[in-house]
PDB file of C-alpha atoms and ligand atoms in Angstrom:
ATOM      1  CA  MET M   1      12.951  14.778  -8.802  1.00 96.00           C
ATOM      2  CA  ARG M   2       9.685  15.149  -6.895  1.00 98.00           C
ATOM      3  CA  ILE M   3       8.344  12.341  -4.703  1.00 98.00           C
ATOM      4  CA  LEU M   4       4.917  12.135  -3.080  1.00 98.00           C
ATOM      5  CA  ILE M   5       4.774   9.886  -0.014  1.00 98.00           C
ATOM      6  CA  ALA M   6       1.558   8.669   1.629  1.00 98.00           C
ATOM      7  CA  ASN M   7       0.511   5.754   3.840  1.00 98.00           C
ATOM      8  CA  ASP M   8      -2.561   4.158   5.387  1.00 98.00           C
ATOM      9  CA  ASP M   9      -1.471   3.795   9.014  1.00 98.00           C
ATOM     10  CA  GLY M  10      -1.826   7.532   9.619  1.00 98.00           C
ATOM     11  CA  TYR M  11       0.647  10.403   9.675  1.00 98.00           C
ATOM     12  CA  LEU M  12       2.032   9.484  13.110  1.00 98.00           C
ATOM     13  CA  ALA M  13       2.993   5.945  12.068  1.00 98.00           C
ATOM     14  CA  PRO M  14       6.720   5.217  12.435  1.00 98.00           C
ATOM     15  CA  GLY M  15       6.784   3.531   9.019  1.00 98.00           C
ATOM     16  CA  LEU M  16       5.943   6.772   7.255  1.00 98.00           C
ATOM     17  CA  ALA M  17       8.655   8.790   8.992  1.00 98.00           C
ATOM     18  CA  ALA M  18      11.176   6.013   8.319  1.00 98.00           C
ATOM     19  CA  LEU M  19      10.352   5.983   4.597  1.00 98.00           C
ATOM     20  CA  VAL M  20      10.606   9.772   4.413  1.00 98.00           C
ATOM     21  CA  ARG M  21      13.995   9.698   6.175  1.00 98.00           C
ATOM     22  CA  ALA M  22      15.228   6.967   3.840  1.00 98.00           C
ATOM     23  CA  CYS M  23      14.377   9.103   0.805  1.00 98.00           C
ATOM     24  CA  ALA M  24      16.442  12.073   1.995  1.00 97.00           C
ATOM     25  CA  GLY M  25      18.574  13.524  -0.766  1.00 97.00           C
ATOM     26  CA  LEU M  26      16.476  12.182  -3.637  1.00 98.00           C
ATOM     27  CA  GLY M  27      14.826  15.510  -4.383  1.00 97.00           C
ATOM     28  CA  HIS M  28      11.730  17.389  -3.287  1.00 98.00           C
ATOM     29  CA  ILE M  29       9.482  15.300  -1.039  1.00 98.00           C
ATOM     30  CA  ASP M  30       5.828  15.992  -0.248  1.00 98.00           C
ATOM     31  CA  VAL M  31       4.217  13.918   2.493  1.00 98.00           C
ATOM     32  CA  ILE M  32       0.436  13.741   2.585  1.00 98.00           C
ATOM     33  CA  ALA M  33      -1.074  11.184   4.933  1.00 98.00           C
ATOM     34  CA  PRO M  34      -4.336  10.339   6.703  1.00 98.00           C
ATOM     35  CA  GLU M  35      -5.043  11.789  10.135  1.00 98.00           C
ATOM     36  CA  GLN M  36      -6.181   8.412  11.477  1.00 98.00           C
ATOM     37  CA  ASN M  37      -5.226   4.835  10.833  1.00 98.00           C
ATOM     38  CA  ALA M  38      -7.054   3.949   7.620  1.00 98.00           C
ATOM     39  CA  SER M  39      -5.810   0.398   7.125  1.00 97.00           C
ATOM     40  CA  GLY M  40      -8.264  -1.777   5.206  1.00 96.00           C
ATOM     41  CA  THR M  41      -9.983   1.140   3.458  1.00 97.00           C
ATOM     42  CA  SER M  42      -8.865   0.017   0.010  1.00 97.00           C
ATOM     43  CA  ASN M  43      -9.480   2.624  -2.711  1.00 98.00           C
ATOM     44  CA  ALA M  44     -12.239   4.483  -0.850  1.00 98.00           C
ATOM     45  CA  LEU M  45     -12.729   8.173  -1.586  1.00 98.00           C
ATOM     46  CA  THR M  46     -14.593  10.472   0.823  1.00 98.00           C
ATOM     47  CA  LEU M  47     -17.557  11.882  -1.107  1.00 98.00           C
ATOM     48  CA  ASN M  48     -20.089  12.697   1.624  1.00 98.00           C
ATOM     49  CA  ARG M  49     -18.215  15.538   3.323  1.00 98.00           C
ATOM     50  CA  PRO M  50     -15.383  17.946   2.518  1.00 98.00           C
ATOM     51  CA  LEU M  51     -11.788  17.193   3.464  1.00 98.00           C
ATOM     52  CA  SER M  52      -9.615  19.341   5.717  1.00 98.00           C
ATOM     53  CA  ILE M  53      -5.853  19.502   5.506  1.00 98.00           C
ATOM     54  CA  PHE M  54      -3.441  20.769   8.164  1.00 97.00           C
ATOM     55  CA  GLU M  55       0.311  20.842   8.421  1.00 98.00           C
ATOM     56  CA  ALA M  56       1.786  18.638  11.127  1.00 98.00           C
ATOM     57  CA  ARG M  57       4.261  19.935  13.700  1.00 96.00           C
ATOM     58  CA  GLY M  58       6.600  17.753  15.681  1.00 94.00           C
ATOM     59  CA  GLU M  59       9.904  15.965  15.604  1.00 93.00           C
ATOM     60  CA  HIS M  60       9.179  13.161  13.156  1.00 94.00           C
ATOM     61  CA  VAL M  61       6.282  14.682  11.237  1.00 96.00           C
ATOM     62  CA  GLN M  62       7.365  18.278  10.625  1.00 95.00           C
ATOM     63  CA  GLY M  63       5.844  19.583   7.422  1.00 96.00           C
ATOM     64  CA  PHE M  64       3.735  16.481   6.731  1.00 98.00           C
ATOM     65  CA  ARG M  65       0.329  17.430   5.394  1.00 98.00           C
ATOM     66  CA  VAL M  66      -2.525  15.629   7.113  1.00 98.00           C
ATOM     67  CA  VAL M  67      -5.903  14.827   5.552  1.00 98.00           C
ATOM     68  CA  ASN M  68      -8.974  13.780   7.548  1.00 98.00           C
ATOM     69  CA  GLY M  69      -9.728  11.120   4.971  1.00 98.00           C
ATOM     70  CA  THR M  70      -8.520   7.945   3.324  1.00 98.00           C
ATOM     71  CA  PRO M  71      -5.166   7.057   1.741  1.00 98.00           C
ATOM     72  CA  SER M  72      -6.713   7.450  -1.714  1.00 98.00           C
ATOM     73  CA  ASP M  73      -8.097  10.860  -0.681  1.00 98.00           C
ATOM     74  CA  CYS M  74      -4.551  11.968   0.188  1.00 98.00           C
ATOM     75  CA  VAL M  75      -3.033  11.076  -3.179  1.00 98.00           C
ATOM     76  CA  HIS M  76      -6.133  12.136  -5.109  1.00 98.00           C
ATOM     77  CA  VAL M  77      -6.206  15.606  -3.550  1.00 98.00           C
ATOM     78  CA  ALA M  78      -2.445  15.943  -3.962  1.00 98.00           C
ATOM     79  CA  LEU M  79      -2.546  15.138  -7.675  1.00 98.00           C
ATOM     80  CA  THR M  80      -5.709  17.053  -8.546  1.00 98.00           C
ATOM     81  CA  GLY M  81      -4.933  20.463  -7.091  1.00 97.00           C
ATOM     82  CA  LEU M  82      -2.968  20.533  -3.857  1.00 97.00           C
ATOM     83  CA  LEU M  83       0.505  20.060  -5.312  1.00 98.00           C
ATOM     84  CA  ALA M  84       1.785  22.822  -7.549  1.00 96.00           C
ATOM     85  CA  GLN M  85       3.851  20.308  -9.530  1.00 97.00           C
ATOM     86  CA  ARG M  86       3.180  16.722 -10.489  1.00 97.00           C
ATOM     87  CA  PRO M  87       5.404  14.185  -8.714  1.00 98.00           C
ATOM     88  CA  ASP M  88       7.665  11.826 -10.654  1.00 98.00           C
ATOM     89  CA  LEU M  89       7.077   8.986  -8.208  1.00 98.00           C
ATOM     90  CA  VAL M  90       4.473   8.088  -5.571  1.00 98.00           C
ATOM     91  CA  LEU M  91       5.545   5.982  -2.587  1.00 98.00           C
ATOM     92  CA  SER M  92       3.275   4.487   0.074  1.00 98.00           C
ATOM     93  CA  GLY M  93       4.123   2.991   3.463  1.00 97.00           C
ATOM     94  CA  ILE M  94       5.999   1.573   5.078  1.00 98.00           C
ATOM     95  CA  ASN M  95       2.958  -0.398   6.226  1.00 98.00           C
ATOM     96  CA  ASN M  96       2.688  -2.058   9.617  1.00 98.00           C
ATOM     97  CA  GLY M  97       2.201  -5.625   8.366  1.00 98.00           C
ATOM     98  CA  ALA M  98       2.188  -7.621   5.144  1.00 98.00           C
ATOM     99  CA  ASN M  99       0.161  -6.777   2.070  1.00 98.00           C
ATOM    100  CA  MET M 100       0.364 -10.033   0.159  1.00 97.00           C
ATOM    101  CA  GLY M 101      -2.108 -12.057  -1.891  1.00 97.00           C
ATOM    102  CA  ASP M 102      -5.720 -11.014  -1.237  1.00 95.00           C
ATOM    103  CA  ASP M 103      -4.535  -8.283   1.171  1.00 96.00           C
ATOM    104  CA  THR M 104      -3.828  -6.112  -1.839  1.00 97.00           C
ATOM    105  CA  LEU M 105      -7.572  -5.750  -2.506  1.00 96.00           C
ATOM    106  CA  TYR M 106      -8.242  -4.344   0.971  1.00 97.00           C
ATOM    107  CA  SER M 107      -4.995  -2.479   1.539  1.00 98.00           C
ATOM    108  CA  GLY M 108      -4.999   1.287   1.865  1.00 98.00           C
ATOM    109  CA  THR M 109      -1.226   1.183   1.429  1.00 98.00           C
ATOM    110  CA  VAL M 110      -1.545  -0.396  -2.006  1.00 98.00           C
ATOM    111  CA  ALA M 111      -4.498   1.898  -2.794  1.00 98.00           C
ATOM    112  CA  ALA M 112      -2.499   5.064  -2.114  1.00 98.00           C
ATOM    113  CA  ALA M 113       0.142   3.882  -4.576  1.00 98.00           C
ATOM    114  CA  MET M 114      -2.560   2.766  -7.002  1.00 98.00           C
ATOM    115  CA  GLU M 115      -4.104   6.236  -6.953  1.00 98.00           C
ATOM    116  CA  GLY M 116      -0.802   7.603  -8.201  1.00 98.00           C
ATOM    117  CA  TYR M 117      -0.650   4.913 -10.873  1.00 98.00           C
ATOM    118  CA  LEU M 118      -4.227   5.681 -11.985  1.00 98.00           C
ATOM    119  CA  PHE M 119      -3.143   9.300 -12.510  1.00 98.00           C
ATOM    120  CA  GLY M 120      -0.193   8.173 -14.607  1.00 98.00           C
ATOM    121  CA  VAL M 121       2.572   8.352 -12.000  1.00 98.00           C
ATOM    122  CA  PRO M 122       4.808   5.317 -11.293  1.00 98.00           C
ATOM    123  CA  ALA M 123       4.172   4.113  -7.764  1.00 98.00           C
ATOM    124  CA  ILE M 124       5.488   1.698  -5.155  1.00 99.00           C
ATOM    125  CA  ALA M 125       3.745   0.358  -2.034  1.00 99.00           C
ATOM    126  CA  PHE M 126       6.046  -0.822   0.783  1.00 99.00           C
ATOM    127  CA  SER M 127       5.041  -3.104   3.661  1.00 98.00           C
ATOM    128  CA  GLN M 128       6.885  -4.855   6.469  1.00 98.00           C
ATOM    129  CA  VAL M 129       5.825  -8.489   6.665  1.00 98.00           C
ATOM    130  CA  GLU M 130       5.306  -8.575  10.451  1.00 98.00           C
ATOM    131  CA  LYS M 131       3.464  -5.980  12.483  1.00 98.00           C
ATOM    132  CA  GLY M 132       5.272  -4.152  15.270  1.00 98.00           C
ATOM    133  CA  TRP M 133       7.985  -2.182  13.406  1.00 98.00           C
ATOM    134  CA  ALA M 134      10.866  -4.526  14.253  1.00 98.00           C
ATOM    135  CA  HIS M 135      13.924  -3.594  12.152  1.00 98.00           C
ATOM    136  CA  LEU M 136      12.056  -0.654  10.623  1.00 98.00           C
ATOM    137  CA  ASP M 137      15.204   1.267   9.675  1.00 98.00           C
ATOM    138  CA  ALA M 138      16.492  -1.795   7.810  1.00 98.00           C
ATOM    139  CA  ALA M 139      13.166  -2.014   5.960  1.00 98.00           C
ATOM    140  CA  ALA M 140      13.442   1.670   5.072  1.00 98.00           C
ATOM    141  CA  ALA M 141      16.944   1.066   3.717  1.00 98.00           C
ATOM    142  CA  ALA M 142      15.544  -1.827   1.665  1.00 98.00           C
ATOM    143  CA  ALA M 143      12.859   0.490   0.307  1.00 98.00           C
ATOM    144  CA  ARG M 144      15.479   3.094  -0.566  1.00 98.00           C
ATOM    145  CA  ALA M 145      17.485   0.402  -2.387  1.00 98.00           C
ATOM    146  CA  VAL M 146      14.440  -0.379  -4.540  1.00 98.00           C
ATOM    147  CA  VAL M 147      13.977   3.306  -5.345  1.00 98.00           C
ATOM    148  CA  ASP M 148      17.685   3.640  -6.155  1.00 98.00           C
ATOM    149  CA  GLN M 149      17.419   0.683  -8.538  1.00 98.00           C
ATOM    150  CA  VAL M 150      14.369   2.255 -10.219  1.00 98.00           C
ATOM    151  CA  LEU M 151      16.430   5.406 -10.765  1.00 98.00           C
ATOM    152  CA  ALA M 152      19.473   3.467 -11.964  1.00 97.00           C
ATOM    153  CA  GLN M 153      17.239   1.779 -14.536  1.00 97.00           C
ATOM    154  CA  SER M 154      15.742   5.132 -15.625  1.00 97.00           C
ATOM    155  CA  LEU M 155      12.204   3.835 -15.075  1.00 97.00           C
ATOM    156  CA  LEU M 156      10.518   7.171 -14.412  1.00 97.00           C
ATOM    157  CA  GLY M 157       8.920   9.415 -17.004  1.00 94.00           C
ATOM    158  CA  GLY M 158       7.466   6.795 -19.323  1.00 94.00           C
ATOM    159  CA  LEU M 159       4.339   4.714 -18.932  1.00 96.00           C
ATOM    160  CA  PRO M 160       3.262   4.379 -15.297  1.00 98.00           C
ATOM    161  CA  TRP M 161       3.723   1.132 -13.364  1.00 98.00           C
ATOM    162  CA  LEU M 162       2.727  -0.125  -9.929  1.00 98.00           C
ATOM    163  CA  LEU M 163       4.858  -2.282  -7.628  1.00 98.00           C
ATOM    164  CA  ASN M 164       3.891  -3.971  -4.357  1.00 98.00           C
ATOM    165  CA  VAL M 165       6.919  -4.584  -2.149  1.00 98.00           C
ATOM    166  CA  ASN M 166       6.931  -6.723   1.018  1.00 98.00           C
ATOM    167  CA  ILE M 167      10.013  -6.621   3.229  1.00 98.00           C
ATOM    168  CA  PRO M 168      10.884  -9.234   5.893  1.00 98.00           C
ATOM    169  CA  ASN M 169      11.451  -7.823   9.406  1.00 98.00           C
ATOM    170  CA  ARG M 170      15.165  -8.520   9.570  1.00 98.00           C
ATOM    171  CA  ALA M 171      18.206  -6.514  10.553  1.00 98.00           C
ATOM    172  CA  ASP M 172      19.736  -7.414   7.176  1.00 98.00           C
ATOM    173  CA  ALA M 173      16.612  -6.459   5.185  1.00 98.00           C
ATOM    174  CA  ALA M 174      18.565  -3.962   3.062  1.00 97.00           C
ATOM    175  CA  THR M 175      20.920  -6.630   1.729  1.00 97.00           C
ATOM    176  CA  LEU M 176      18.384  -9.424   1.184  1.00 98.00           C
ATOM    177  CA  PRO M 177      17.936 -10.612  -2.410  1.00 98.00           C
ATOM    178  CA  ARG M 178      14.974  -9.090  -4.272  1.00 98.00           C
ATOM    179  CA  VAL M 179      12.686 -11.374  -6.235  1.00 98.00           C
ATOM    180  CA  VAL M 180       9.789 -10.567  -8.560  1.00 98.00           C
ATOM    181  CA  THR M 181       6.690 -12.516  -7.528  1.00 98.00           C
ATOM    182  CA  ARG M 182       3.004 -13.084  -8.234  1.00 98.00           C
ATOM    183  CA  LEU M 183       0.300 -12.613  -5.615  1.00 98.00           C
ATOM    184  CA  GLY M 184      -0.485 -15.726  -3.592  1.00 97.00           C
ATOM    185  CA  ARG M 185      -3.912 -16.407  -2.108  1.00 96.00           C
ATOM    186  CA  ARG M 186      -5.171 -16.557   1.439  1.00 92.00           C
ATOM    187  CA  HIS M 187      -7.784 -18.823   2.989  1.00 90.00           C
ATOM    188  CA  ALA M 188     -11.081 -17.120   3.756  1.00 87.00           C
ATOM    189  CA  SER M 189     -10.715 -14.825   6.752  1.00 88.00           C
ATOM    190  CA  GLU M 190     -11.489 -15.983  10.300  1.00 90.00           C
ATOM    191  CA  PRO M 191     -15.162 -15.789  11.371  1.00 93.00           C
ATOM    192  CA  VAL M 192     -16.616 -12.524  12.578  1.00 95.00           C
ATOM    193  CA  LEU M 193     -16.369 -12.094  16.369  1.00 95.00           C
ATOM    194  CA  ARG M 194     -19.661 -11.333  18.082  1.00 96.00           C
ATOM    195  CA  GLN M 195     -19.665  -9.509  21.412  1.00 97.00           C
ATOM    196  CA  THR M 196     -22.126  -7.603  23.545  1.00 98.00           C
ATOM    197  CA  SER M 197     -21.714  -3.846  23.895  1.00 97.00           C
ATOM    198  CA  PRO M 198     -21.952  -2.157  27.333  1.00 97.00           C
ATOM    199  CA  ARG M 199     -25.501  -1.181  26.289  1.00 98.00           C
ATOM    200  CA  GLY M 200     -26.470  -4.769  25.602  1.00 98.00           C
ATOM    201  CA  GLU M 201     -26.356  -4.600  21.796  1.00 98.00           C
ATOM    202  CA  ASP M 202     -24.738  -7.254  19.608  1.00 97.00           C
ATOM    203  CA  ILE M 203     -21.522  -5.914  18.072  1.00 97.00           C
ATOM    204  CA  TYR M 204     -19.226  -7.545  15.560  1.00 97.00           C
ATOM    205  CA  TRP M 205     -15.487  -7.433  14.898  1.00 96.00           C
ATOM    206  CA  ILE M 206     -14.263  -8.418  11.455  1.00 94.00           C
ATOM    207  CA  GLY M 207     -12.027 -11.441  11.992  1.00 93.00           C
ATOM    208  CA  PRO M 208      -8.338 -11.576  11.078  1.00 90.00           C
ATOM    209  CA  ALA M 209      -7.190 -12.446   7.564  1.00 88.00           C
ATOM    210  CA  GLY M 210      -6.783 -16.124   6.750  1.00 90.00           C
ATOM    211  CA  ASP M 211      -3.437 -17.894   6.486  1.00 90.00           C
ATOM    212  CA  ALA M 212      -1.724 -18.338   3.151  1.00 92.00           C
ATOM    213  CA  ARG M 213      -3.360 -21.005   0.971  1.00 92.00           C
ATOM    214  CA  GLU M 214      -1.544 -20.576  -2.330  1.00 93.00           C
ATOM    215  CA  CYS M 215       1.975 -19.840  -1.196  1.00 95.00           C
ATOM    216  CA  GLY M 216       4.121 -21.947  -3.497  1.00 96.00           C
ATOM    217  CA  GLU M 217       7.267 -21.041  -5.384  1.00 97.00           C
ATOM    218  CA  GLY M 218       6.871 -17.775  -7.246  1.00 98.00           C
ATOM    219  CA  THR M 219       4.384 -16.195  -4.837  1.00 98.00           C
ATOM    220  CA  ASP M 220       4.928 -13.245  -2.520  1.00 98.00           C
ATOM    221  CA  PHE M 221       4.276 -15.485   0.511  1.00 98.00           C
ATOM    222  CA  HIS M 222       6.991 -17.906  -0.610  1.00 98.00           C
ATOM    223  CA  ALA M 223       9.536 -15.168  -1.270  1.00 98.00           C
ATOM    224  CA  VAL M 224       9.315 -13.544   2.161  1.00 98.00           C
ATOM    225  CA  ALA M 225       9.313 -16.971   3.847  1.00 98.00           C
ATOM    226  CA  GLN M 226      12.625 -17.576   2.051  1.00 98.00           C
ATOM    227  CA  GLY M 227      14.021 -14.323   3.412  1.00 98.00           C
ATOM    228  CA  ARG M 228      13.701 -12.301   0.223  1.00 98.00           C
ATOM    229  CA  VAL M 229      12.226  -8.909  -0.558  1.00 98.00           C
ATOM    230  CA  SER M 230       9.110  -9.617  -2.631  1.00 98.00           C
ATOM    231  CA  ILE M 231       8.294  -7.294  -5.534  1.00 98.00           C
ATOM    232  CA  THR M 232       4.958  -7.909  -7.274  1.00 98.00           C
ATOM    233  CA  PRO M 233       4.110  -5.825 -10.339  1.00 98.00           C
ATOM    234  CA  LEU M 234       0.376  -5.058 -10.156  1.00 98.00           C
ATOM    235  CA  GLN M 235      -2.225  -4.183 -12.767  1.00 97.00           C
ATOM    236  CA  VAL M 236      -5.677  -2.722 -12.195  1.00 96.00           C
ATOM    237  CA  ASP M 237      -7.781  -4.428 -14.910  1.00 96.00           C
ATOM    238  CA  LEU M 238     -10.013  -6.939 -13.077  1.00 95.00           C
ATOM    239  CA  THR M 239     -11.465  -8.341 -16.310  1.00 97.00           C
ATOM    240  CA  ASP M 240     -11.310 -12.144 -16.455  1.00 97.00           C
ATOM    241  CA  HIS M 241     -10.011 -12.190 -20.018  1.00 97.00           C
ATOM    242  CA  ALA M 242      -9.583 -15.989 -20.027  1.00 97.00           C
ATOM    243  CA  SER M 243     -13.307 -16.599 -19.458  1.00 97.00           C
ATOM    244  CA  SER M 244     -14.735 -13.780 -21.597  1.00 96.00           C
ATOM    245  CA  ALA M 245     -15.494 -16.052 -24.584  1.00 95.00           C
ATOM    246  CA  LEU M 246     -17.173 -18.592 -22.300  1.00 96.00           C
ATOM    247  CA  TRP M 247     -19.412 -15.942 -20.750  1.00 96.00           C
ATOM    248  CA  ALA M 248     -20.231 -14.610 -24.199  1.00 96.00           C
ATOM    249  CA  LYS M 249     -21.454 -18.075 -25.185  1.00 96.00           C
ATOM    250  CA  ARG M 250     -23.458 -18.436 -21.980  1.00 96.00           C
ATOM    251  CA  LEU M 251     -25.077 -15.031 -21.716  1.00 96.00           C
ATOM    252  CA  ALA M 252     -24.553 -12.828 -24.768  1.00 92.00           C
ATOM    253  CA  GLY M 253     -25.275 -14.952 -27.821  1.00 88.00           C
ATOM    254  CA  GLY M 254     -21.594 -15.494 -28.503  1.00 81.00           C
ATOM    255  CA  ALA M 255     -20.604 -11.840 -28.742  1.00 77.00           C
ATOM    256  CA  ALA M 256     -17.575 -11.097 -26.636  1.00 73.00           C
TER     257      ALA M 256
HETATM  258 MN1   MN Q   1      -1.891  -0.203   7.390  1.00 79.36          MN
END
């Protein structure tokens, strides 16, 4: 088996090394990750300059390939020419912080997995719910358990699929129950923060994400609050199928 592993926190992030370690023994592993933290870059591709790739050296990153671009760049380049052989599975993470509800639209972690899915490879994005890497090895063991279950169910090789996994920061993360969820929703994010630069210019920081708004039973927010590993199957089609007929009536003479 061949596994491609990427992330969005950058190649030096502990979550990436932990995921790579947890996958030891599963087959051939390629790691291709961004040079810098690229959290919040969603599915961005770098189109206005070329990309450079170097091989990392060092204790926890030996052999990782590093791209001066986005998470999607990493997986895109890997699948369109860099890798000699197509991977059977793309993994992303482990992210430093939750990717639940609306986060999934902004997440580079989810995007790296999604890039694999868009190229027909099954893919899983892994995130720890709290930032700070507490109980990271337990989260990595939980991620490995998900991969092992995928293999036990013989889920590779057919139609691609995309899973978004959020893991509570707990020492017992690897033995927590897994539950399949839907995405919840967050409140609108906090207001932008305006400051003055040392040169007297107005500067702005994007505010933090809002708290969970729709977080009832069945959502990812609810699952992790109950101490479960949340697994949300994702799709990419943003079409609002339920309202298509209505919009046809309003704007297109009835033709949907
Ligand atoms: Mn991140």
